[in-house]
PDB file of C-alpha atoms and ligand atoms in Angstrom:
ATOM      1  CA  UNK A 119     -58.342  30.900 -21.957  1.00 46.00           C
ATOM      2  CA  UNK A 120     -57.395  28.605 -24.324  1.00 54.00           C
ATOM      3  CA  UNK A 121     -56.110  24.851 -24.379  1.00 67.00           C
ATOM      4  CA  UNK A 122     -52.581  25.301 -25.069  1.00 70.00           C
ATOM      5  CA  UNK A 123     -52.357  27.957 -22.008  1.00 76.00           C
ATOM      6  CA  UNK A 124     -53.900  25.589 -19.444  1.00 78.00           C
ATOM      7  CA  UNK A 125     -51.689  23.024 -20.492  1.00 74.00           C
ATOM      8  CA  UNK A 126     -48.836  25.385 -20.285  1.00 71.00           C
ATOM      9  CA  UNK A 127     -50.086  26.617 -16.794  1.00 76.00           C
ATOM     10  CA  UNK A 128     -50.925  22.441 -15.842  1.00 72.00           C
ATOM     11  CA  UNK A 129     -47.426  21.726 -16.602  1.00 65.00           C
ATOM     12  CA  UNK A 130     -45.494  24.633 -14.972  1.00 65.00           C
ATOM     13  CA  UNK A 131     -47.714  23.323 -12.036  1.00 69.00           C
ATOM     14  CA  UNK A 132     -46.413  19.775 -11.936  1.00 66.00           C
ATOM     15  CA  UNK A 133     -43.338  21.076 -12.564  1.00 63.00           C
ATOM     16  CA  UNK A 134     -43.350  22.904  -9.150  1.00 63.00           C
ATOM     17  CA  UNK A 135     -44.878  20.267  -7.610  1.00 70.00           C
ATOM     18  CA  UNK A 136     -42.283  17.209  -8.790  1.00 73.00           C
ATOM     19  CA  UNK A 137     -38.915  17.859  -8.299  1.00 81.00           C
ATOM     20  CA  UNK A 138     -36.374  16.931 -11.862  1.00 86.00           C
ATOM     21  CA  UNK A 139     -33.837  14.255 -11.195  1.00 90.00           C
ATOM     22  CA  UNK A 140     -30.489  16.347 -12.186  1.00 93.00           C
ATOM     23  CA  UNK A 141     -29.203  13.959 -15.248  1.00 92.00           C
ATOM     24  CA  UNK A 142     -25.649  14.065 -14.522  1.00 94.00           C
ATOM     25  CA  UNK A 143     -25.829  13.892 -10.593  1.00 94.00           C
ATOM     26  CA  UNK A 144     -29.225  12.612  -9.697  1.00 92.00           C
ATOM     27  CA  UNK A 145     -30.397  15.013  -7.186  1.00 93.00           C
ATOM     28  CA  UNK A 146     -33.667  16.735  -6.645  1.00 91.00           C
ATOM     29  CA  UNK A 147     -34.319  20.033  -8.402  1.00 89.00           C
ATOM     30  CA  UNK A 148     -36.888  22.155  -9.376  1.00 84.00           C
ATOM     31  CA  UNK A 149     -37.015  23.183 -12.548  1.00 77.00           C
ATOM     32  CA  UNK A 150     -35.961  26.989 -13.374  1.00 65.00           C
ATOM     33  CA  UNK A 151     -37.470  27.011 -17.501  1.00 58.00           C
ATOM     34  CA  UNK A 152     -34.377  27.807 -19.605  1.00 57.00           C
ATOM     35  CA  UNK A 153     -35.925  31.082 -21.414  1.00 60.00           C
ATOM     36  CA  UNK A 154     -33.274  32.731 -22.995  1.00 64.00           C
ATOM     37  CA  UNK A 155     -33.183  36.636 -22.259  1.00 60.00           C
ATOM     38  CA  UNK A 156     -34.017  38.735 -24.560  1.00 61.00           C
ATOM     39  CA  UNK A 157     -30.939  40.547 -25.836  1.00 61.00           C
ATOM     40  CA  UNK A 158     -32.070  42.996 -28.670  1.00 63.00           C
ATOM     41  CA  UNK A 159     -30.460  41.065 -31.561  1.00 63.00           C
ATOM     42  CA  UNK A 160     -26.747  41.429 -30.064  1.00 67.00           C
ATOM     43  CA  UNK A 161     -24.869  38.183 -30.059  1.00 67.00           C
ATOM     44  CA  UNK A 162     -25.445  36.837 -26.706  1.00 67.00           C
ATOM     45  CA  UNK A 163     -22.774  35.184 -24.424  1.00 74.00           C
ATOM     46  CA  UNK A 164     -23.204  31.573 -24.543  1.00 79.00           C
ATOM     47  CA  UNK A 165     -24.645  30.183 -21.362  1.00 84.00           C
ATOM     48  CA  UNK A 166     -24.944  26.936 -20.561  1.00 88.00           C
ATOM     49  CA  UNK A 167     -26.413  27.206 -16.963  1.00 86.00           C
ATOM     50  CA  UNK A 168     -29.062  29.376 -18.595  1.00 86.00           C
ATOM     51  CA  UNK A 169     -30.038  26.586 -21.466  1.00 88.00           C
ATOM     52  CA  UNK A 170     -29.441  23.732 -19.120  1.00 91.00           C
ATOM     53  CA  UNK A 171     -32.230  24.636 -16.406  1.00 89.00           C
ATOM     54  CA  UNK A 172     -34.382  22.047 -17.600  1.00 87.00           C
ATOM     55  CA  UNK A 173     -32.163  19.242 -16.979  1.00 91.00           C
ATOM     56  CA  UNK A 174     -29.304  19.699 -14.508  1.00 93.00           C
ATOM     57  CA  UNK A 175     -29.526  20.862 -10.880  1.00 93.00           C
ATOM     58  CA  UNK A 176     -28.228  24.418 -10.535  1.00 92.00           C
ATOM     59  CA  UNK A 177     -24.700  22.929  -8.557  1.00 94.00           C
ATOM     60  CA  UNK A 178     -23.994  20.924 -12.274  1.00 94.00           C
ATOM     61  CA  UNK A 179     -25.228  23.272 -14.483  1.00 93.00           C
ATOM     62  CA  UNK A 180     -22.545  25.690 -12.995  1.00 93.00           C
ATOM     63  CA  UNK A 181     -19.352  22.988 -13.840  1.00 94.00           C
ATOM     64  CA  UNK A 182     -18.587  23.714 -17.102  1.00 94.00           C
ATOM     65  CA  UNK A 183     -15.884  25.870 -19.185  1.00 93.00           C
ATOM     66  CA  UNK A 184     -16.271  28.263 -21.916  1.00 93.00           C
ATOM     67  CA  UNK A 185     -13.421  28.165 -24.466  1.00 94.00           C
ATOM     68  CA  UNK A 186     -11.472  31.512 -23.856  1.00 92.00           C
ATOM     69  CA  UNK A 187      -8.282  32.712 -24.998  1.00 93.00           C
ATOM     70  CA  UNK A 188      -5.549  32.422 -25.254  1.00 95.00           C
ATOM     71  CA  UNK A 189      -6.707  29.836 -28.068  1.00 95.00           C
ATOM     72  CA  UNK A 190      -5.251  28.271 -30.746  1.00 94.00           C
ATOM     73  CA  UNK A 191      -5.878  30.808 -33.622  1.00 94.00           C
ATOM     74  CA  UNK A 192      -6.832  27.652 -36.090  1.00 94.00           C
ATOM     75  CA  UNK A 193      -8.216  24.727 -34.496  1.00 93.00           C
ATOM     76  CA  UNK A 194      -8.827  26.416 -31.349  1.00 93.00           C
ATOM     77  CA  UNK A 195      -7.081  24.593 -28.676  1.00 92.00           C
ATOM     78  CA  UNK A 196      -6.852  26.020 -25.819  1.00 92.00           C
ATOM     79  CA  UNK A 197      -3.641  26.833 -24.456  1.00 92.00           C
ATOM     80  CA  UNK A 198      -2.938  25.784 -20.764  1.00 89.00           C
ATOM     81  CA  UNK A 199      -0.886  29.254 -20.416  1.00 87.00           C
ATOM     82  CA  UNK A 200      -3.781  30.968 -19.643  1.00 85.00           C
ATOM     83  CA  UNK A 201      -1.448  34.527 -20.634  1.00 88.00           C
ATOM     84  CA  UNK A 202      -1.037  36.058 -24.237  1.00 90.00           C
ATOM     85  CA  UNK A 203      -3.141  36.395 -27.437  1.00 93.00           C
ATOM     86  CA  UNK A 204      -4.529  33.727 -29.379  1.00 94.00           C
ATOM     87  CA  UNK A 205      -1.645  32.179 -31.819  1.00 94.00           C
ATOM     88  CA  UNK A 206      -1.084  29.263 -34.040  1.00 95.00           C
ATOM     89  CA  UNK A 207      -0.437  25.374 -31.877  1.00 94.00           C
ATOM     90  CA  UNK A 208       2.705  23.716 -32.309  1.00 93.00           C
ATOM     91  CA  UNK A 209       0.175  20.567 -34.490  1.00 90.00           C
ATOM     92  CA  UNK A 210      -1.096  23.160 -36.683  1.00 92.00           C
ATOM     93  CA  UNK A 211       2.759  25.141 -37.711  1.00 94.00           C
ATOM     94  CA  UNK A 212       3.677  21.360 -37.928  1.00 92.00           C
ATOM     95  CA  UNK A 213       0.686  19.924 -40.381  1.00 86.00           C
ATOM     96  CA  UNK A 214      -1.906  22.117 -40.393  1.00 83.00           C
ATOM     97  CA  UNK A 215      -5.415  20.280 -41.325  1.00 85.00           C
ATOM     98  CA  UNK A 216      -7.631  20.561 -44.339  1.00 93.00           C
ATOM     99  CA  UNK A 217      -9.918  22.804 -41.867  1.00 94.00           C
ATOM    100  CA  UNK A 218      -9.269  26.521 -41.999  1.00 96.00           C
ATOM    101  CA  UNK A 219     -10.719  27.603 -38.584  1.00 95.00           C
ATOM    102  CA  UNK A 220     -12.545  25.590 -35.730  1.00 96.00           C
ATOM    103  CA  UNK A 221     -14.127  26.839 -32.622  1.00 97.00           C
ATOM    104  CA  UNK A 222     -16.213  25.408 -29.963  1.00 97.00           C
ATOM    105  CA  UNK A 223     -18.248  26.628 -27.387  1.00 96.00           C
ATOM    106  CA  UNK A 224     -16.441  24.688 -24.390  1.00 96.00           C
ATOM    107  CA  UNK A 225     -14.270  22.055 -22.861  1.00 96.00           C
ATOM    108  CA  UNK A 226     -15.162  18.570 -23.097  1.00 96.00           C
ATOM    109  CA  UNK A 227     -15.657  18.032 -19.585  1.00 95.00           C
ATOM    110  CA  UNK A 228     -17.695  18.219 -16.961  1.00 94.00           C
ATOM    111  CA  UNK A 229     -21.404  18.793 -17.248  1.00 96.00           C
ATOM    112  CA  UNK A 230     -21.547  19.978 -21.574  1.00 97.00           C
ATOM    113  CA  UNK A 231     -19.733  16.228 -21.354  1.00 97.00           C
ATOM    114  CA  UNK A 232     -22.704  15.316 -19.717  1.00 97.00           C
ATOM    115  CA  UNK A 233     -25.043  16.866 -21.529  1.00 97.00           C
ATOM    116  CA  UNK A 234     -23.663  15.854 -24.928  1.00 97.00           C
ATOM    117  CA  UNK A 235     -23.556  12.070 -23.093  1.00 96.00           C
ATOM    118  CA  UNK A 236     -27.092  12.836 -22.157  1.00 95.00           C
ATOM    119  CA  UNK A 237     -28.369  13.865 -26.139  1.00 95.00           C
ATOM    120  CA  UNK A 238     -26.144  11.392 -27.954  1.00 94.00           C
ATOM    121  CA  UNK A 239     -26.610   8.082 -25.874  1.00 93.00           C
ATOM    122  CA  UNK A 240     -29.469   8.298 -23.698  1.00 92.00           C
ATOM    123  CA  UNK A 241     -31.376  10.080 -26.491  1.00 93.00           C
ATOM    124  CA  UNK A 242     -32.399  13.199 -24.771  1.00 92.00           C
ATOM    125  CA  UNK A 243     -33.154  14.918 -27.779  1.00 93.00           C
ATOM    126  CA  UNK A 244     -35.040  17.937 -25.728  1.00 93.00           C
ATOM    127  CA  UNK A 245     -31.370  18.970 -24.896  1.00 95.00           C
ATOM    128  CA  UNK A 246     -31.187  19.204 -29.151  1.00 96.00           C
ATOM    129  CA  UNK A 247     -32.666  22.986 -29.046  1.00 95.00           C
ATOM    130  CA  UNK A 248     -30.860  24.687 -25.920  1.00 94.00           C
ATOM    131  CA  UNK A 249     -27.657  23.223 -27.165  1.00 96.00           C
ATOM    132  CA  UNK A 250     -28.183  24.375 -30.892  1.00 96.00           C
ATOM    133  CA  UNK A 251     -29.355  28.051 -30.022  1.00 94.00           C
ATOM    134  CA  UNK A 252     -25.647  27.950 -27.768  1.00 94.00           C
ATOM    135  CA  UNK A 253     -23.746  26.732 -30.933  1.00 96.00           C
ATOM    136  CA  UNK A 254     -25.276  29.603 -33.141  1.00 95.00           C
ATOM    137  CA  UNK A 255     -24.134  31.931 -30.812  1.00 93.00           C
ATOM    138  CA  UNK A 256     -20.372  30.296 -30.836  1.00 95.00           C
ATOM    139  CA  UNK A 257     -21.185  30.950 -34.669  1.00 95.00           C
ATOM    140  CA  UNK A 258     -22.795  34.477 -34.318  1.00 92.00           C
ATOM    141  CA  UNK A 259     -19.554  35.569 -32.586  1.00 92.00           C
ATOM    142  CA  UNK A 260     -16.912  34.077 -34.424  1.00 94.00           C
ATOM    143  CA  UNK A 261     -17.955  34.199 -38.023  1.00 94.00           C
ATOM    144  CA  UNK A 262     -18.984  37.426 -39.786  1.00 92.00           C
ATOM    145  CA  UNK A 263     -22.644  37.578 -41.688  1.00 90.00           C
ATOM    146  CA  UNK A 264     -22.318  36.263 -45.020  1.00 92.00           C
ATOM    147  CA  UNK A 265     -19.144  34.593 -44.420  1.00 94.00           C
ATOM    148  CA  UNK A 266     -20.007  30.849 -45.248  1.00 96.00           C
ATOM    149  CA  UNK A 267     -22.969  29.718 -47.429  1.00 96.00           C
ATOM    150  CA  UNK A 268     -23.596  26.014 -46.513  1.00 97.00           C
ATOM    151  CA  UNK A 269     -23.562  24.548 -43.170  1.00 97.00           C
ATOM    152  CA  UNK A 270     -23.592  20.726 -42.473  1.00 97.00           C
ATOM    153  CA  UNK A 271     -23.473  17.965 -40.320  1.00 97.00           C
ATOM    154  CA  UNK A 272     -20.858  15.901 -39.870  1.00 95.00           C
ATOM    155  CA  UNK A 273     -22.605  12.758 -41.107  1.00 94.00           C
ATOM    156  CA  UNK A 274     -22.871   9.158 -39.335  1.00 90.00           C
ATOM    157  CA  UNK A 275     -22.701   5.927 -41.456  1.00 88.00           C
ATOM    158  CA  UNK A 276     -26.392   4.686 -41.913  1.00 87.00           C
ATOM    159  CA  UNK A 277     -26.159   1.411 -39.626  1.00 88.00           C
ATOM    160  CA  UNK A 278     -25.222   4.139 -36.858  1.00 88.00           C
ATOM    161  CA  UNK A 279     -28.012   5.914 -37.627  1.00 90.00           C
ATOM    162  CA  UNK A 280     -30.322   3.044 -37.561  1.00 91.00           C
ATOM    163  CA  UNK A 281     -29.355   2.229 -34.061  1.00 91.00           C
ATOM    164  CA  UNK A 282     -29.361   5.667 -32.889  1.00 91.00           C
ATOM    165  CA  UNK A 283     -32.428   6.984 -34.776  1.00 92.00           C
ATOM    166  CA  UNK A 284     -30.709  10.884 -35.229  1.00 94.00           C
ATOM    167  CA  UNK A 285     -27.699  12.145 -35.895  1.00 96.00           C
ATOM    168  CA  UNK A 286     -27.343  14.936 -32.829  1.00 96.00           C
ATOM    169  CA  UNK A 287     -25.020  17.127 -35.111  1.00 97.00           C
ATOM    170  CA  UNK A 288     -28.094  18.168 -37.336  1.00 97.00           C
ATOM    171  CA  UNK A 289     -30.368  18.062 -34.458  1.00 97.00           C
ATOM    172  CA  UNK A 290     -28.024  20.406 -33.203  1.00 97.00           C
ATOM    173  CA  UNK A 291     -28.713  22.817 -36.497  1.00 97.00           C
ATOM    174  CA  UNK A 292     -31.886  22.092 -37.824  1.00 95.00           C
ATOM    175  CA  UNK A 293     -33.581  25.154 -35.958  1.00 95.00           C
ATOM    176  CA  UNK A 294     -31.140  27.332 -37.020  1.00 95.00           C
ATOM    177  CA  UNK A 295     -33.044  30.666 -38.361  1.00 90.00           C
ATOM    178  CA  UNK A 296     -29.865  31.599 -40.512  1.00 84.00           C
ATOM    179  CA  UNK A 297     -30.699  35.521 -41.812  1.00 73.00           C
ATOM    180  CA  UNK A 298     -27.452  36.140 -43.527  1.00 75.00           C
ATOM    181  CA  UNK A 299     -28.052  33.269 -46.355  1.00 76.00           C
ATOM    182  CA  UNK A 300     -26.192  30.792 -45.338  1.00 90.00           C
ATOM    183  CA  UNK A 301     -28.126  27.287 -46.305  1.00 95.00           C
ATOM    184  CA  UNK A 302     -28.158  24.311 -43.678  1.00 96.00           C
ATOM    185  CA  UNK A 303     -28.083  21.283 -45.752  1.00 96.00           C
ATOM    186  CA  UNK A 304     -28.648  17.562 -44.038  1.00 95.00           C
ATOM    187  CA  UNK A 305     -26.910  15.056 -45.937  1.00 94.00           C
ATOM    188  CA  UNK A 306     -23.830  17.262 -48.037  1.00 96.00           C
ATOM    189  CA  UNK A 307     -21.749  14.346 -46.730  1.00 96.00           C
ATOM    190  CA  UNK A 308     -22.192  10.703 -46.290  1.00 93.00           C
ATOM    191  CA  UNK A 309     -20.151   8.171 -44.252  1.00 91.00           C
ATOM    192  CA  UNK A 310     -19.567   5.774 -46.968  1.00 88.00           C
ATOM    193  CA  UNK A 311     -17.843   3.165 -44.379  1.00 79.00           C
ATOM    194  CA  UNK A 312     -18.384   2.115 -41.032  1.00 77.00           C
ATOM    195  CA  UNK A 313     -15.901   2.966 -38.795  1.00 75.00           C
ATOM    196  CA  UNK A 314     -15.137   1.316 -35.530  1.00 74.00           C
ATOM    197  CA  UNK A 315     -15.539   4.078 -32.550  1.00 74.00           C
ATOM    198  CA  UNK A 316     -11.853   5.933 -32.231  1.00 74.00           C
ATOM    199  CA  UNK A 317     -12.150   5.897 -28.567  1.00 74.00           C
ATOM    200  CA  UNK A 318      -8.971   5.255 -27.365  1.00 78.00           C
ATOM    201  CA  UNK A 319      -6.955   5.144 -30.615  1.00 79.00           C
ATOM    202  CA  UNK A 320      -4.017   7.283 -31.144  1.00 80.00           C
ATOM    203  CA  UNK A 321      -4.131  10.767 -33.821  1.00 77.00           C
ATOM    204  CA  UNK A 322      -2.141   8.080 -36.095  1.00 81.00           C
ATOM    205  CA  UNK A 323      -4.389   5.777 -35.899  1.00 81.00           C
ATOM    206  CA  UNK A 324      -7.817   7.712 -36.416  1.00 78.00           C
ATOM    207  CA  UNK A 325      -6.514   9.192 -39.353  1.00 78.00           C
ATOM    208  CA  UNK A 326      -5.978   5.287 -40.972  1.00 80.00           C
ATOM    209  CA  UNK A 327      -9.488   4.542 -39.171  1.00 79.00           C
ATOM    210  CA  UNK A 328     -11.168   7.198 -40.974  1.00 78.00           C
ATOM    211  CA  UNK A 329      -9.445   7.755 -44.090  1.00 80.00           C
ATOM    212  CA  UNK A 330     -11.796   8.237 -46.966  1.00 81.00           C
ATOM    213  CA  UNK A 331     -15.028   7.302 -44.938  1.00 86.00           C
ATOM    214  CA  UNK A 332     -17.051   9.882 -46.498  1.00 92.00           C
ATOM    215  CA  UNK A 333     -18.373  10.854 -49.530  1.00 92.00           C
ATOM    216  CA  UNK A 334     -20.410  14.093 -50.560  1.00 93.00           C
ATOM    217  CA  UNK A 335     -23.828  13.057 -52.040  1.00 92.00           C
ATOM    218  CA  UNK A 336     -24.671  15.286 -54.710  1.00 91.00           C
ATOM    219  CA  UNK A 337     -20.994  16.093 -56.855  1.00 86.00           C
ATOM    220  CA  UNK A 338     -21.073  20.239 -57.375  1.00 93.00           C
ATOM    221  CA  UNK A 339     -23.184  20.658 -54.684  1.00 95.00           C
ATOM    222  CA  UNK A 340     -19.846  21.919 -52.563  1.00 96.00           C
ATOM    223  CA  UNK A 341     -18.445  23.398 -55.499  1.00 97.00           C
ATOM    224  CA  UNK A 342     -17.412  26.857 -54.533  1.00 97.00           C
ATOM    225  CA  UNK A 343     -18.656  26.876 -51.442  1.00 97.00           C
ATOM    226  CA  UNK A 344     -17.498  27.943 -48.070  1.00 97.00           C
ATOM    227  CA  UNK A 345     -18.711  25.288 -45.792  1.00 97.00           C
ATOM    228  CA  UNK A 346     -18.673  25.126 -42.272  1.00 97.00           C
ATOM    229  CA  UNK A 347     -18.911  22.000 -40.907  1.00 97.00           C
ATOM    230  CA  UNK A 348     -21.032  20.646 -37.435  1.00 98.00           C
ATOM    231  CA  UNK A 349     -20.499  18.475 -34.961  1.00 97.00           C
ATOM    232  CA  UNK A 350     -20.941  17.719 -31.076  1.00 97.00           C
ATOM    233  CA  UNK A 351     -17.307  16.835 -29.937  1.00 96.00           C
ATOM    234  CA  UNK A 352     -13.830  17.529 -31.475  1.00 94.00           C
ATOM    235  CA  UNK A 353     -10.891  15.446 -30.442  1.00 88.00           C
ATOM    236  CA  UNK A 354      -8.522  14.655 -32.270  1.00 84.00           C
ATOM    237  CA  UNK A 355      -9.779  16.615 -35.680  1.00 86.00           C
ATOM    238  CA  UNK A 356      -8.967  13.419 -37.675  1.00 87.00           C
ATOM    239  CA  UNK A 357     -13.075  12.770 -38.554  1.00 90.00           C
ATOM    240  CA  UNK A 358     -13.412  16.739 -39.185  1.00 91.00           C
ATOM    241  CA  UNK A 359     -10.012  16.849 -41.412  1.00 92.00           C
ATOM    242  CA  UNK A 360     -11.443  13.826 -43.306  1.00 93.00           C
ATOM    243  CA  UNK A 361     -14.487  15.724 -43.897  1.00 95.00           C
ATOM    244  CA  UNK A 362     -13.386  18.703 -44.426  1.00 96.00           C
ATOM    245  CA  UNK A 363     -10.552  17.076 -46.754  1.00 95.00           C
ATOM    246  CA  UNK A 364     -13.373  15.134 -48.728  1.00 96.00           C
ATOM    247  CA  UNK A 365     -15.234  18.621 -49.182  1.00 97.00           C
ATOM    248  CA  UNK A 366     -12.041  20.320 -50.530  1.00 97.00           C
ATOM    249  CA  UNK A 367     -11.463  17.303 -53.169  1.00 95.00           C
ATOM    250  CA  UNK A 368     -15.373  18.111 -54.183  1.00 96.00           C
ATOM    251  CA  UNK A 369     -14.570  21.749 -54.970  1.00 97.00           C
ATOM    252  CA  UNK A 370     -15.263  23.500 -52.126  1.00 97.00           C
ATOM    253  CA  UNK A 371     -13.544  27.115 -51.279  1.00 98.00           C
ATOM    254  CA  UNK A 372     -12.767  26.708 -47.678  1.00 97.00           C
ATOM    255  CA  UNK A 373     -14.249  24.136 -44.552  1.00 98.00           C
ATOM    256  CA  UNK A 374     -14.624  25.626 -40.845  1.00 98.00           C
ATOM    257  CA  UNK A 375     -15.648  23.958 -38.053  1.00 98.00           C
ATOM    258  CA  UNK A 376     -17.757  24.596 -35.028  1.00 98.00           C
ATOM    259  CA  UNK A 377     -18.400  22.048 -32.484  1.00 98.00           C
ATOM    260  CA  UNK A 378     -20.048  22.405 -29.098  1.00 97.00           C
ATOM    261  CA  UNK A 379     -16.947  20.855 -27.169  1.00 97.00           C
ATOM    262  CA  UNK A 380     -13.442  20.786 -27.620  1.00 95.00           C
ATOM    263  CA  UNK A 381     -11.192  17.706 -25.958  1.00 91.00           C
ATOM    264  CA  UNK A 382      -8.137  19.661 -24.147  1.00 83.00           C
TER     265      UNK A 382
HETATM  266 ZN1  LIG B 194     -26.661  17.781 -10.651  1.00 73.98          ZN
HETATM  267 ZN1  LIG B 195      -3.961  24.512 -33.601  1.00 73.98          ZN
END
């Protein structure tokens, strides 16, 4: 027997032995190991419960929502009808964004609030890898193979980073095993300003907060490209249509969006 299966065996038995303290309620739990099953290369369904067993009790890991339609066909709000087919939001007929498509693997609520909460501020970053295998199957199941060739962070402005240490939208990616060629590339944007946090500004006012905050690093690198675009939480869209807008100027084909939550 070797060292790394004793320790693997020693720690599934303190495991057993000390209850988890949920981190969005605070209960007691014992841990369940957040395996994914095995599903033969299909794309599997997206389940949070499943990744979250490590972290949240089995009541929290249960309050979440998947984003199903009927969905806003391009920036994938979701409708409050919950009848009919996916169509177009009144916002995007009205001014449709630089972004071509966005989709995101739930609603910003609940316990994938939590969780995000939990990776972002409290620095959780074992949440990174359950979280980022969910987002590649959001991306598995909405984007063809082959359909975008560079996929990137949405980037945070260096004193940010300082203070935070990461930026969770790459952890979310880095692990990505991408077979179709698409290229995950850390820094194809840069925040060039700081921007003072957009919680509770209006759409209006985001857009002035974050107009042209960013910068791509290397000019050509987007050239051509079809880029889609990371990141943990969309709102608004106003930081994700200044990326995306930034990305266009730099000569890129076409800028999608994934994101693990979506605000309603
Ligand atoms: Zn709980
Ligand atoms: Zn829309």
């Amino acid at each position: 027997m070797g060292g790394p299966v004793v320790r693997r065996w020693l720690f599934s038995a303190i495991d057993a032995l000390f209850p988890f303290c949920c981190r969005r309620c605070g209960h007691l739990f014992l841990r369940g190991g957040s395996q994914r099953p095995a599903t033969d290369g299909a794309v599997a369904d997206p389940d949070l419960s499943q990744a979250l067993a490590d972290q949240f009790c089995p009541v929290c890991r249960q309050r979440w929502t998947a984003v199903s339609s009927p969905f806003c066909s391009r920036c994938g709000l979701v409708f409050k009808s919950r009848e009919g087919d996916n169509h177009l939001c009144g916002r995007c007929l009205e001014r449709p964004g630089a972004f071509t498509r966005a989709r995101a693997l739930g609603i910003y609520d609940e316990t994938l609030r939590s969780a995000i909460h939990a990776l972002k501020f409290r620095g959780i970053v074992a949440l990174a890898v359950p979280l980022g295998d969910l987002l590649l199957d959001v991306f598995r199941r909405h984007w063809e193979p082959g359909e975008i060739d560079l996929v990137a962070p949405v980037p945070l402005h260096r004193r940010r980073f300082r203070q935070r240490g990461f930026n969770q939208a790459y952890l979310l990616i880095r692990h990505w095993n991408l077979p179709t060629g698409g290229t995950i590339v850390r820094d194809l944007l840069v925040r060039r300003r700081a921007t003072p946090p957009q919680t509770g500004m209006d759409r209006r006012q985001r857009r002035r907060n974050i107009k042209n905050a960013f910068g791509v690093r290397q000019p050509g690198q987007a050239a051509g490209k079809r880029v889609l675009l990371v990141d943990d939480v969309l709102t608004t869209g106003a930081t994700a249509d200044a990326c995306a807008r930034t990305l266009l100027q730099a000569g890129a084909e076409r800028v999608d969006l994934l994101t693990l939550a979506r605000a309603l």
